[in-house]
Tab-separated table of C-alpha atoms and ligand atoms in Angstrom:
chain	number	residue	atom	x	y	z
S	147	MET	CA	-99.740	199.888	-29.781
S	148	SER	CA	-96.800	197.577	-30.302
S	149	LEU	CA	-95.383	195.778	-27.307
S	150	THR	CA	-92.018	195.536	-28.934
S	151	ASP	CA	-90.240	198.427	-27.201
S	152	LEU	CA	-91.408	197.325	-23.811
S	153	GLN	CA	-90.408	193.752	-24.513
S	154	GLN	CA	-87.093	194.747	-25.969
S	155	ARG	CA	-86.123	196.557	-22.784
S	156	ASP	CA	-87.265	193.584	-20.813
S	157	ILE	CA	-85.706	190.816	-22.810
S	158	ASP	CA	-82.424	192.667	-23.186
S	159	SER	CA	-81.941	191.743	-19.556
S	160	LEU	CA	-82.717	188.079	-20.086
S	161	LEU	CA	-79.880	185.697	-19.810
S	162	HIS	CA	-80.718	182.304	-21.087
S	163	PRO	CA	-80.253	179.532	-18.526
S	164	TYR	CA	-77.837	177.658	-20.724
S	165	THR	CA	-75.507	180.630	-20.881
S	166	ASN	CA	-75.578	181.483	-17.194
S	167	HIS	CA	-72.446	179.501	-16.503
S	168	HIS	CA	-70.397	182.112	-18.344
S	169	LEU	CA	-71.042	184.423	-15.422
S	170	HIS	CA	-69.376	182.016	-13.071
S	171	GLN	CA	-66.471	180.834	-15.174
S	172	SER	CA	-63.964	181.934	-12.568
S	173	GLN	CA	-65.513	179.583	-10.027
S	174	GLY	CA	-65.207	176.476	-12.164
S	175	PRO	CA	-68.107	174.153	-12.794
S	176	HIS	CA	-70.379	172.754	-10.135
S	177	VAL	CA	-69.843	169.053	-10.677
S	178	ILE	CA	-72.898	166.859	-10.234
S	179	THR	CA	-71.946	163.273	-9.618
S	180	GLY	CA	-75.064	161.358	-8.675
S	181	GLY	CA	-78.785	161.365	-8.362
S	182	GLU	CA	-81.611	159.652	-6.558
S	183	GLY	CA	-85.259	160.350	-7.272
S	184	ILE	CA	-85.798	164.114	-7.455
S	185	TYR	CA	-82.380	164.781	-5.852
S	186	VAL	CA	-78.865	165.185	-7.221
S	187	THR	CA	-75.553	165.215	-5.359
S	188	ASP	CA	-72.347	167.072	-6.138
S	189	ASP	CA	-68.700	166.084	-5.787
S	190	GLN	CA	-68.615	167.686	-2.335
S	191	GLY	CA	-71.367	165.387	-1.112
S	192	ASN	CA	-74.088	168.062	-1.054
S	193	ARG	CA	-77.590	166.943	-1.916
S	194	TYR	CA	-80.068	169.165	-3.741
S	195	ILE	CA	-83.639	168.994	-4.940
S	196	GLU	CA	-83.238	169.452	-8.695
S	197	GLY	CA	-85.801	172.241	-8.953
S	198	LEU	CA	-85.703	172.277	-12.747
S	199	ALA	CA	-85.485	168.519	-13.335
S	200	GLY	CA	-82.098	169.285	-14.908
S	201	LEU	CA	-83.140	171.340	-17.899
S	202	PHE	CA	-86.898	170.790	-17.570
S	203	CYS	CA	-86.450	167.193	-18.647
S	204	ALA	CA	-85.605	164.509	-16.050
S	205	SER	CA	-89.277	163.705	-15.490
S	206	LEU	CA	-88.702	160.372	-13.753
S	207	GLY	CA	-85.899	161.674	-11.577
S	208	PHE	CA	-82.273	160.604	-11.596
S	209	SER	CA	-82.307	156.929	-10.646
S	210	GLU	CA	-84.945	155.030	-12.609
S	211	PRO	CA	-83.479	151.514	-13.035
S	212	ARG	CA	-85.911	150.457	-15.778
S	213	LEU	CA	-84.543	153.128	-18.100
S	214	ALA	CA	-80.960	151.996	-17.497
S	215	GLN	CA	-82.021	148.408	-18.086
S	216	ALA	CA	-83.808	149.297	-21.317
S	217	ALA	CA	-80.641	150.962	-22.612
S	218	PHE	CA	-78.461	148.032	-21.599
S	219	GLU	CA	-80.726	145.451	-23.224
S	220	GLN	CA	-80.986	147.410	-26.459
S	221	LEU	CA	-77.210	147.906	-26.564
S	222	GLN	CA	-76.817	144.143	-26.393
S	223	ARG	CA	-79.574	143.399	-28.885
S	224	MET	CA	-78.829	145.986	-31.577
S	225	PRO	CA	-76.618	148.914	-30.565
S	226	PHE	CA	-77.099	150.943	-33.717
S	227	TYR	CA	-78.976	151.100	-36.902
S	228	HIS	CA	-80.111	154.064	-38.953
S	229	ALA	CA	-83.392	155.101	-40.480
S	230	PHE	CA	-82.237	155.958	-44.010
S	231	ALA	CA	-83.089	154.205	-47.278
S	232	HIS	CA	-86.163	152.331	-46.002
S	233	LYS	CA	-84.364	150.952	-42.969
S	234	SER	CA	-85.738	151.146	-39.468
S	235	THR	CA	-85.477	149.507	-36.070
S	236	GLN	CA	-87.982	147.794	-33.818
S	237	PRO	CA	-87.898	150.337	-30.965
S	238	GLY	CA	-88.097	153.202	-33.468
S	239	ILE	CA	-91.223	151.771	-35.093
S	240	GLU	CA	-92.841	150.954	-31.772
S	241	LEU	CA	-92.118	154.409	-30.389
S	242	ALA	CA	-93.448	156.147	-33.504
S	243	GLU	CA	-96.655	154.111	-33.333
S	244	ARG	CA	-97.056	154.907	-29.680
S	245	LEU	CA	-96.543	158.640	-30.209
S	246	LEU	CA	-99.047	158.722	-33.052
S	247	ALA	CA	-101.607	156.909	-30.907
S	248	MET	CA	-101.235	159.680	-28.293
S	249	SER	CA	-101.460	162.518	-30.828
S	250	PRO	CA	-104.302	164.340	-32.549
S	251	PRO	CA	-105.818	162.011	-35.193
S	252	SER	CA	-104.587	164.322	-37.958
S	253	MET	CA	-100.972	163.375	-37.196
S	254	ALA	CA	-99.568	160.871	-39.671
S	255	LYS	CA	-95.791	160.594	-39.435
S	256	VAL	CA	-92.958	160.833	-36.941
S	257	PHE	CA	-89.477	162.048	-37.783
S	258	PHE	CA	-86.831	161.332	-35.136
S	259	ALA	CA	-83.864	163.550	-34.319
S	260	ASN	CA	-81.587	164.045	-31.338
S	261	SER	CA	-82.578	167.352	-29.766
S	262	GLY	CA	-85.397	169.838	-29.583
S	263	SER	CA	-83.383	172.194	-31.765
S	264	GLU	CA	-83.040	169.587	-34.498
S	265	ALA	CA	-86.756	168.810	-34.371
S	266	ASN	CA	-87.575	172.500	-34.788
S	267	ASP	CA	-84.989	173.005	-37.545
S	268	THR	CA	-86.591	170.056	-39.293
S	269	ALA	CA	-90.000	171.689	-38.906
S	270	VAL	CA	-88.686	174.868	-40.551
S	271	LYS	CA	-87.260	172.879	-43.463
S	272	LEU	CA	-90.516	170.974	-43.895
S	273	VAL	CA	-92.516	174.213	-43.847
S	274	TRP	CA	-90.379	175.483	-46.737
S	275	TYR	CA	-90.343	172.160	-48.615
S	276	TYR	CA	-94.129	171.888	-48.291
S	277	HIS	CA	-94.767	175.344	-49.693
S	278	ASN	CA	-92.413	174.790	-52.626
S	279	ALA	CA	-94.196	171.519	-53.321
S	280	ILE	CA	-97.671	173.075	-53.370
S	281	GLY	CA	-96.544	175.827	-55.735
S	282	GLN	CA	-96.381	178.651	-53.207
S	283	PRO	CA	-92.649	179.378	-53.097
S	284	GLN	CA	-93.299	182.933	-51.888
S	285	LYS	CA	-94.952	181.614	-48.696
S	286	LYS	CA	-91.807	181.178	-46.584
S	287	LYS	CA	-91.851	183.549	-43.637
S	288	ILE	CA	-92.252	182.130	-40.157
S	289	ILE	CA	-93.569	183.975	-37.137
S	290	ALA	CA	-92.443	183.124	-33.607
S	291	ARG	CA	-92.746	185.165	-30.422
S	292	GLN	CA	-90.579	187.491	-28.362
S	293	ARG	CA	-89.241	185.537	-25.369
S	294	GLY	CA	-90.073	182.234	-27.028
S	295	TYR	CA	-87.415	179.533	-26.878
S	296	HIS	CA	-87.053	176.961	-29.636
S	297	GLY	CA	-83.381	175.977	-29.506
S	298	VAL	CA	-79.956	177.059	-30.679
S	299	THR	CA	-79.322	175.598	-34.126
S	300	VAL	CA	-79.418	178.106	-36.975
S	301	ALA	CA	-83.135	178.037	-37.686
S	302	SER	CA	-84.361	177.223	-34.177
S	303	ALA	CA	-82.173	179.946	-32.621
S	304	SER	CA	-83.655	182.335	-35.163
S	305	LEU	CA	-87.132	181.365	-33.945
S	306	THR	CA	-86.022	181.863	-30.356
S	307	GLY	CA	-87.041	185.357	-29.274
S	308	LEU	CA	-84.219	186.055	-26.815
S	309	PRO	CA	-81.611	188.593	-27.917
S	310	ASN	CA	-78.608	186.821	-26.436
S	311	ASN	CA	-79.339	183.854	-28.694
S	312	HIS	CA	-79.009	186.177	-31.714
S	313	ARG	CA	-76.421	188.746	-30.763
S	314	ASP	CA	-73.107	188.275	-32.597
S	315	PHE	CA	-74.345	184.984	-34.093
S	316	ASP	CA	-75.678	186.822	-37.176
S	317	LEU	CA	-79.171	185.651	-36.305
S	318	PRO	CA	-82.035	185.601	-36.926
S	319	ILE	CA	-81.776	184.377	-40.503
S	320	ALA	CA	-84.009	185.897	-43.166
S	321	ASN	CA	-87.736	185.185	-43.159
S	322	ILE	CA	-88.096	184.777	-39.409
S	323	LEU	CA	-90.343	187.328	-37.698
S	324	HIS	CA	-91.260	187.839	-34.060
S	325	THR	CA	-94.568	188.915	-32.640
S	326	ASP	CA	-95.635	189.934	-29.147
S	327	CYS	CA	-94.967	187.943	-26.035
S	328	PRO	CA	-98.456	187.511	-24.540
S	329	HIS	CA	-97.510	188.154	-20.933
S	330	TYR	CA	-100.454	190.046	-19.503
S	331	TYR	CA	-98.910	190.842	-16.106
S	332	ARG	CA	-95.827	192.412	-17.667
S	333	TYR	CA	-97.121	193.889	-20.912
S	334	GLY	CA	-100.761	194.666	-20.154
S	335	LEU	CA	-101.349	198.419	-20.058
S	336	PRO	CA	-102.606	200.085	-16.869
S	337	GLY	CA	-106.348	199.450	-16.672
S	338	GLU	CA	-106.319	197.081	-19.660
S	339	SER	CA	-108.342	193.901	-19.123
S	340	GLU	CA	-106.880	190.514	-19.983
S	341	ALA	CA	-109.378	190.210	-22.833
S	342	ALA	CA	-108.389	193.625	-24.227
S	343	PHE	CA	-104.715	192.667	-23.935
S	344	VAL	CA	-105.357	189.471	-25.898
S	345	ASP	CA	-107.171	191.468	-28.564
S	346	ARG	CA	-104.210	193.833	-28.810
S	347	CYS	CA	-101.737	190.951	-29.181
S	348	VAL	CA	-103.904	189.353	-31.835
S	349	ALA	CA	-104.428	192.667	-33.652
S	350	ASN	CA	-100.654	193.203	-33.685
S	351	LEU	CA	-100.173	189.702	-35.087
S	352	GLU	CA	-102.728	190.350	-37.797
S	353	ALA	CA	-101.108	193.701	-38.612
S	354	LEU	CA	-97.740	191.938	-38.962
S	355	ILE	CA	-99.250	189.321	-41.281
S	356	GLN	CA	-100.877	192.013	-43.432
S	357	ARG	CA	-97.788	194.219	-43.474
S	358	GLU	CA	-95.618	191.339	-44.656
S	359	GLY	CA	-98.318	190.008	-46.981
S	360	ALA	CA	-100.423	187.025	-45.911
S	361	ASP	CA	-99.319	185.142	-49.010
S	362	THR	CA	-95.723	185.245	-47.675
S	363	ILE	CA	-96.432	183.873	-44.180
S	364	ALA	CA	-95.935	180.112	-43.988
S	365	ALA	CA	-96.059	179.137	-40.327
S	366	PHE	CA	-96.422	180.196	-36.722
S	367	PHE	CA	-94.364	178.536	-33.965
S	368	ALA	CA	-95.395	178.567	-30.320
S	369	GLU	CA	-94.782	176.776	-27.045
S	370	PRO	CA	-98.006	176.105	-25.111
S	371	VAL	CA	-96.284	177.623	-22.050
S	372	MET	CA	-93.176	179.755	-22.706
S	373	VAL	CA	-91.045	178.121	-20.047
S	374	SER	CA	-87.475	179.240	-20.797
S	375	GLY	CA	-88.660	182.805	-21.464
S	376	GLY	CA	-89.972	183.048	-17.881
S	377	VAL	CA	-92.828	180.525	-17.481
S	378	ILE	CA	-95.323	182.667	-19.359
S	379	LEU	CA	-98.805	181.173	-19.549
S	380	PRO	CA	-101.075	182.050	-22.445
S	381	PRO	CA	-103.723	184.538	-21.347
S	382	GLN	CA	-107.357	183.448	-21.442
S	383	GLY	CA	-108.622	183.171	-25.007
S	384	TYR	CA	-105.249	183.924	-26.607
S	385	PHE	CA	-104.698	180.701	-28.505
S	386	ALA	CA	-108.303	180.464	-29.716
S	387	LYS	CA	-107.960	183.871	-31.368
S	388	VAL	CA	-104.466	183.231	-32.697
S	389	GLN	CA	-105.608	179.946	-34.235
S	390	ALA	CA	-108.551	181.673	-35.891
S	391	LEU	CA	-106.060	184.050	-37.532
S	392	LEU	CA	-103.845	181.183	-38.649
S	393	ARG	CA	-106.832	179.519	-40.304
S	394	LYS	CA	-107.963	182.792	-41.888
S	395	TYR	CA	-104.554	183.341	-43.528
S	396	ASP	CA	-103.769	179.677	-44.214
S	397	ILE	CA	-100.736	179.600	-41.920
S	398	LEU	CA	-99.355	176.327	-40.535
S	399	PHE	CA	-99.182	175.964	-36.754
S	400	VAL	CA	-96.115	174.266	-35.285
S	401	VAL	CA	-96.527	173.538	-31.572
S	402	ASP	CA	-93.274	173.197	-29.667
S	403	GLU	CA	-93.983	170.653	-26.930
S	404	VAL	CA	-90.315	170.162	-26.068
S	405	ILE	CA	-90.921	171.135	-22.417
S	406	CYS	CA	-94.720	170.863	-22.075
S	407	GLY	CA	-94.952	167.402	-23.644
S	408	PHE	CA	-95.486	164.376	-21.359
S	409	ALA	CA	-97.565	165.578	-18.440
S	410	ARG	CA	-95.781	168.779	-17.450
S	411	THR	CA	-98.933	170.912	-17.652
S	412	GLY	CA	-101.251	168.304	-16.096
S	413	ASN	CA	-102.300	166.757	-19.398
S	414	MET	CA	-100.152	164.472	-21.488
S	415	PHE	CA	-99.519	167.415	-23.852
S	416	GLY	CA	-99.773	171.186	-23.811
S	417	TRP	CA	-101.963	171.066	-26.925
S	418	GLN	CA	-104.594	169.349	-24.777
S	419	THR	CA	-104.301	171.889	-21.943
S	420	TYR	CA	-104.782	174.833	-24.317
S	421	ASP	CA	-106.913	173.240	-27.042
S	422	LEU	CA	-104.397	173.647	-29.845
S	423	GLN	CA	-104.760	172.144	-33.320
S	424	PRO	CA	-101.203	171.780	-34.579
S	425	ASP	CA	-99.999	170.873	-38.064
S	426	MET	CA	-96.689	169.726	-36.586
S	427	ILE	CA	-95.567	168.969	-33.027
S	428	SER	CA	-91.994	168.919	-31.769
S	429	LEU	CA	-91.136	166.669	-28.821
S	430	ALA	CA	-87.925	166.040	-26.855
S	431	LYS	CA	-86.735	166.155	-23.225
S	432	GLN	CA	-89.369	164.149	-21.264
S	433	LEU	CA	-89.896	161.955	-24.336
S	434	SER	CA	-87.067	159.813	-22.931
S	435	ALA	CA	-87.191	161.298	-19.405
S	436	ALA	CA	-83.862	162.808	-20.579
S	437	TYR	CA	-81.952	159.541	-20.085
S	438	MET	CA	-80.979	159.486	-23.768
S	439	PRO	CA	-80.992	162.262	-26.361
S	440	ILE	CA	-83.937	161.861	-28.683
S	441	SER	CA	-86.515	164.176	-30.212
S	442	ALA	CA	-89.397	163.776	-32.601
S	443	LEU	CA	-91.324	165.886	-35.047
S	444	LEU	CA	-94.901	164.802	-35.709
S	445	VAL	CA	-96.357	165.835	-39.040
S	446	ASN	CA	-100.004	165.829	-40.005
S	447	ASP	CA	-101.495	163.945	-42.916
S	448	LYS	CA	-101.963	167.031	-45.107
S	449	ILE	CA	-98.234	167.791	-44.993
S	450	ASP	CA	-97.184	164.149	-45.120
S	451	GLN	CA	-99.084	163.548	-48.378
S	452	VAL	CA	-97.352	166.509	-50.007
S	453	LEU	CA	-93.907	165.509	-48.698
S	454	LYS	CA	-94.347	162.002	-50.076
S	455	ALA	CA	-95.451	163.157	-53.500
S	456	GLN	CA	-92.688	165.753	-53.755
S	457	SER	CA	-90.002	163.315	-52.627
S	458	GLU	CA	-91.157	160.815	-55.237
S	459	LYS	CA	-90.900	163.558	-57.843
S	460	ILE	CA	-87.403	164.550	-56.712
S	461	GLY	CA	-86.315	160.935	-56.227
S	462	SER	CA	-85.535	161.097	-52.509
S	463	PHE	CA	-86.358	162.886	-49.288
S	464	SER	CA	-82.895	164.126	-48.428
S	465	HIS	CA	-83.131	164.990	-44.779
S	466	GLY	CA	-82.118	162.899	-41.786
S	467	PHE	CA	-79.551	162.510	-39.040
S	468	THR	CA	-77.190	159.564	-38.567
S	469	TYR	CA	-78.430	159.093	-35.034
S	470	GLY	CA	-82.045	160.080	-35.638
S	471	GLY	CA	-84.215	157.430	-33.979
S	472	HIS	CA	-81.140	155.741	-32.504
S	473	PRO	CA	-82.398	152.370	-31.265
S	474	VAL	CA	-80.952	152.751	-27.768
S	475	ALA	CA	-82.521	156.190	-27.349
S	476	ALA	CA	-85.776	154.914	-28.829
S	477	ALA	CA	-85.794	151.894	-26.489
S	478	VAL	CA	-85.285	154.182	-23.495
S	479	ALA	CA	-88.000	156.563	-24.690
S	480	LEU	CA	-90.341	153.634	-25.205
S	481	GLU	CA	-89.675	152.437	-21.662
S	482	ALA	CA	-90.280	155.973	-20.336
S	483	GLN	CA	-93.629	155.988	-22.132
S	484	LYS	CA	-94.554	152.616	-20.629
S	485	ILE	CA	-93.658	153.928	-17.166
S	486	TYR	CA	-95.777	157.060	-17.725
S	487	GLN	CA	-98.705	154.852	-18.587
S	488	GLU	CA	-98.250	152.196	-15.889
S	489	ARG	CA	-97.742	154.760	-13.129
S	490	ASP	CA	-100.399	157.089	-14.510
S	491	ILE	CA	-98.018	160.032	-14.554
S	492	VAL	CA	-100.757	162.414	-15.715
S	493	GLY	CA	-102.937	161.331	-12.767
S	494	HIS	CA	-100.005	161.798	-10.398
S	495	VAL	CA	-99.277	165.300	-11.703
S	496	ARG	CA	-102.947	166.202	-11.341
S	497	ARG	CA	-102.965	164.928	-7.772
S	498	VAL	CA	-99.860	166.803	-6.585
S	499	ALA	CA	-100.011	169.934	-8.771
S	500	PRO	CA	-102.634	171.697	-6.597
S	501	ARG	CA	-100.258	171.428	-3.608
S	502	PHE	CA	-97.396	172.783	-5.734
S	503	GLN	CA	-99.428	175.620	-7.224
S	504	ALA	CA	-100.877	176.550	-3.815
S	505	GLY	CA	-97.323	176.785	-2.453
S	506	ILE	CA	-96.295	178.911	-5.398
S	507	ARG	CA	-99.285	181.233	-4.897
S	508	ARG	CA	-98.333	181.557	-1.212
S	509	LEU	CA	-94.838	182.596	-2.257
S	510	GLY	CA	-96.557	185.177	-4.453
S	511	GLU	CA	-97.482	187.023	-1.265
S	512	HIS	CA	-93.807	187.636	-0.534
S	513	PRO	CA	-92.908	191.357	-0.787
S	514	LEU	CA	-90.484	190.721	-3.667
S	515	ILE	CA	-92.804	188.637	-5.849
S	516	GLY	CA	-94.966	190.536	-8.295
S	517	GLU	CA	-96.527	187.536	-9.977
S	518	ALA	CA	-96.510	183.860	-9.004
S	519	ARG	CA	-97.770	181.789	-11.905
S	520	GLY	CA	-97.781	178.266	-13.159
S	521	VAL	CA	-99.690	175.245	-14.385
S	522	GLY	CA	-99.228	171.570	-13.574
S	523	LEU	CA	-95.688	171.139	-12.289
S	524	VAL	CA	-94.068	174.229	-13.755
S	525	ALA	CA	-94.074	177.659	-12.155
S	526	GLY	CA	-92.383	181.041	-12.188
S	527	LEU	CA	-91.893	183.680	-9.502
S	528	GLU	CA	-91.428	187.135	-10.988
S	529	PHE	CA	-89.427	189.553	-8.861
S	530	VAL	CA	-90.306	193.227	-8.572
S	531	ARG	CA	-88.866	196.095	-6.565
S	532	ASN	CA	-92.371	197.345	-5.930
S	533	LYS	CA	-95.543	195.258	-6.051
S	534	GLN	CA	-97.749	198.261	-6.904
S	535	THR	CA	-95.689	199.748	-9.735
S	536	ARG	CA	-94.279	196.348	-10.825
S	537	GLU	CA	-90.906	198.026	-11.241
S	538	THR	CA	-88.210	195.499	-12.080
S	539	PHE	CA	-84.684	195.116	-10.762
S	540	ALA	CA	-81.817	196.263	-12.975
S	541	PRO	CA	-80.251	193.304	-14.803
S	542	GLU	CA	-76.945	193.742	-12.953
S	543	GLN	CA	-78.825	193.617	-9.633
S	544	SER	CA	-81.084	190.725	-10.517
S	545	ALA	CA	-83.000	189.568	-7.477
S	546	ALA	CA	-84.050	186.413	-9.331
S	547	ALA	CA	-80.414	185.491	-9.962
S	548	TYR	CA	-79.559	186.199	-6.326
S	549	ALA	CA	-82.513	184.111	-5.168
S	550	GLY	CA	-81.328	181.271	-7.416
S	551	ARG	CA	-77.963	181.304	-5.669
S	552	ARG	CA	-79.616	181.402	-2.251
S	553	ALA	CA	-81.895	178.531	-3.247
S	554	GLN	CA	-78.806	176.489	-3.993
S	555	ALA	CA	-77.414	177.339	-0.571
S	556	HIS	CA	-80.698	176.028	0.834
S	557	GLY	CA	-80.503	172.815	-1.155
S	558	VAL	CA	-82.474	173.536	-4.325
S	559	ILE	CA	-80.950	173.861	-7.766
S	560	THR	CA	-82.868	176.377	-9.845
S	561	ARG	CA	-82.102	179.555	-11.745
S	562	GLY	CA	-83.338	183.033	-12.193
S	563	LEU	CA	-84.002	183.884	-15.824
S	564	GLY	CA	-84.431	187.593	-16.276
S	565	ASP	CA	-86.769	188.601	-13.471
S	566	THR	CA	-88.200	185.133	-12.953
S	567	LEU	CA	-87.148	182.233	-10.783
S	568	SER	CA	-88.431	179.019	-12.337
S	569	LEU	CA	-89.450	175.756	-10.742
S	570	CYS	CA	-90.018	172.622	-12.770
S	571	PRO	CA	-89.245	169.572	-10.612
S	572	ALA	CA	-89.212	165.944	-11.695
S	573	LEU	CA	-92.788	164.790	-12.237
S	574	ILE	CA	-92.387	162.044	-9.633
S	575	ILE	CA	-92.181	164.591	-6.805
S	576	ASP	CA	-94.582	163.833	-3.921
S	577	GLU	CA	-96.501	166.223	-1.680
S	578	GLU	CA	-94.037	166.071	1.187
S	579	GLN	CA	-91.190	166.882	-1.170
S	580	ILE	CA	-93.237	169.724	-2.647
S	581	ASP	CA	-93.679	171.232	0.830
S	582	ASP	CA	-89.944	170.904	1.407
S	583	LEU	CA	-89.172	172.515	-1.958
S	584	ILE	CA	-91.500	175.456	-1.277
S	585	ALA	CA	-90.103	175.950	2.248
S	586	ARG	CA	-86.545	176.067	0.914
S	587	ILE	CA	-87.507	178.561	-1.780
S	588	GLU	CA	-89.224	180.686	0.856
S	589	ARG	CA	-85.947	180.837	2.793
S	590	ALA	CA	-84.171	181.900	-0.406
S	591	LEU	CA	-86.750	184.672	-0.916
S	592	ASP	CA	-86.285	185.869	2.655
S	593	ASP	CA	-82.502	185.991	2.158
S	594	THR	CA	-83.056	187.907	-1.045
S	595	LEU	CA	-85.210	190.451	0.739
S	596	VAL	CA	-82.470	191.010	3.324
S	597	TRP	CA	-79.964	191.494	0.507
S	598	ALA	CA	-82.262	193.821	-1.454
S	599	ARG	CA	-82.768	195.954	1.648
S	600	GLU	CA	-79.036	196.056	2.338
S	601	GLN	CA	-78.432	197.138	-1.239
S	602	GLY	CA	-81.104	199.827	-0.894
S	603	LEU	CA	-83.042	198.289	-3.799
S	604	VAL	CA	-86.430	198.110	-2.102
S	605	ASP	CA	-88.503	200.267	0.229
S	606	VAL	CA	-90.294	197.366	1.921
D	979	PLP	N1	-87.969	174.045	-27.575
D	979	PLP	C1	-88.199	174.351	-26.306
D	979	PLP	C2	-89.556	174.810	-25.895
D	979	PLP	C3	-87.176	174.243	-25.360
D	979	PLP	O1	-87.400	174.582	-24.095
D	979	PLP	C4	-85.908	173.776	-25.776
D	979	PLP	C5	-84.823	173.634	-24.806
D	979	PLP	O2	-84.918	174.064	-23.675
D	979	PLP	C6	-85.719	173.492	-27.128
D	979	PLP	C7	-86.774	173.627	-27.993
D	979	PLP	C8	-84.389	173.048	-27.631
D	979	PLP	O3	-84.122	171.764	-27.227
D	979	PLP	P1	-82.613	171.213	-27.213
D	979	PLP	O4	-81.888	171.961	-26.134
D	979	PLP	O5	-82.784	169.747	-26.943
D	979	PLP	O6	-82.040	171.477	-28.559
């Protein structure tokens, strides 16, 4: 049975976080003027815990002086140079070497860009270029997942599996397909085990590959954890079976680590947490702790060899961005990486994550929360009208959105996406701050319950 109808109904109600502000246009923007550690302040002097580390990215908080210093020093030393025509810069080279040393041994090259979207668009172009080069020009289709998020540029928005990122933008473009969102709690059938659900997802993926023709499927894109789509964790055994299919049909695997990369899931990368063997990896956000825009696409040796040979044949490799690998951004990213290492950020996340996840699980006992889920320092609380039936709220009466507004009133910036309230604080959060964060969210949930009762939306 296809999950598509169920998911379509569900994702039709999903508003992407980056578009939420359109709802509140009449109020004017909430102006954030400063930050300290995990907190930000607004122009009215209110202080908030940034519950999403901005957009899942300000890993070292909002006041790390070493990152500012790194930018300042690089601006004085060499404010700009590009990476075209055999040119490069010192911080770019050092950062690339560092990233490769942290990556699976199969990774051979790093391509720098300025955003996660650009890294993923680059991956799409390289998937196509590679298959032309190896004489398989028919192998061009790319499979991503419903509720996945990969960005907003033309190709990456096409990969994104959220309808509002497509609607009226004439997207997705041709050759982009979507398969099931593997969210067991929401899409598992009554009485279906997690293992049976995984088998159904994988069978549907295989059916899609066969229907389209395996010789036309070039690549599969996935986030280790689907954070923007509602913090959806892969069910047990899912990726092992998906990867077996990818190998069987000779399909490249592009792992989008834009949010999971750099300790978010309790390992340096999501590919480590879920035992993934990528052909390409996209990185952004926490790469520079978000202090400067920079992203990277890592490419394995098999693809790199082909790209090199083909570019020599053509006479150039004509892809690159003016600011790709900008030396100031690279210097800041390099400093962020040094800080991660010196302060053992992975060790820190592992130490505090159990406290965070225990708090989240406690919130899962709240009458409005159907599923409380998470890994490392990212979590989602999924709202339901009824815990037994898992019935959701209507999109126009979104309890998650209401709870997000109440959280802000209680001093936490976060957002409800669809039915899920997400939490993804700066990685430097300590246990006391975690307790404070959870307590504030609990107050927001209690307010939401009062509201839901007043609106006659719940029986509890
Ligand atoms: N990939 C993932 C998994 C993301 O979460 C995002 C942004 O949230 C992107 C790609 C796009 O990154 P950017 O907004 O930097 O283009």
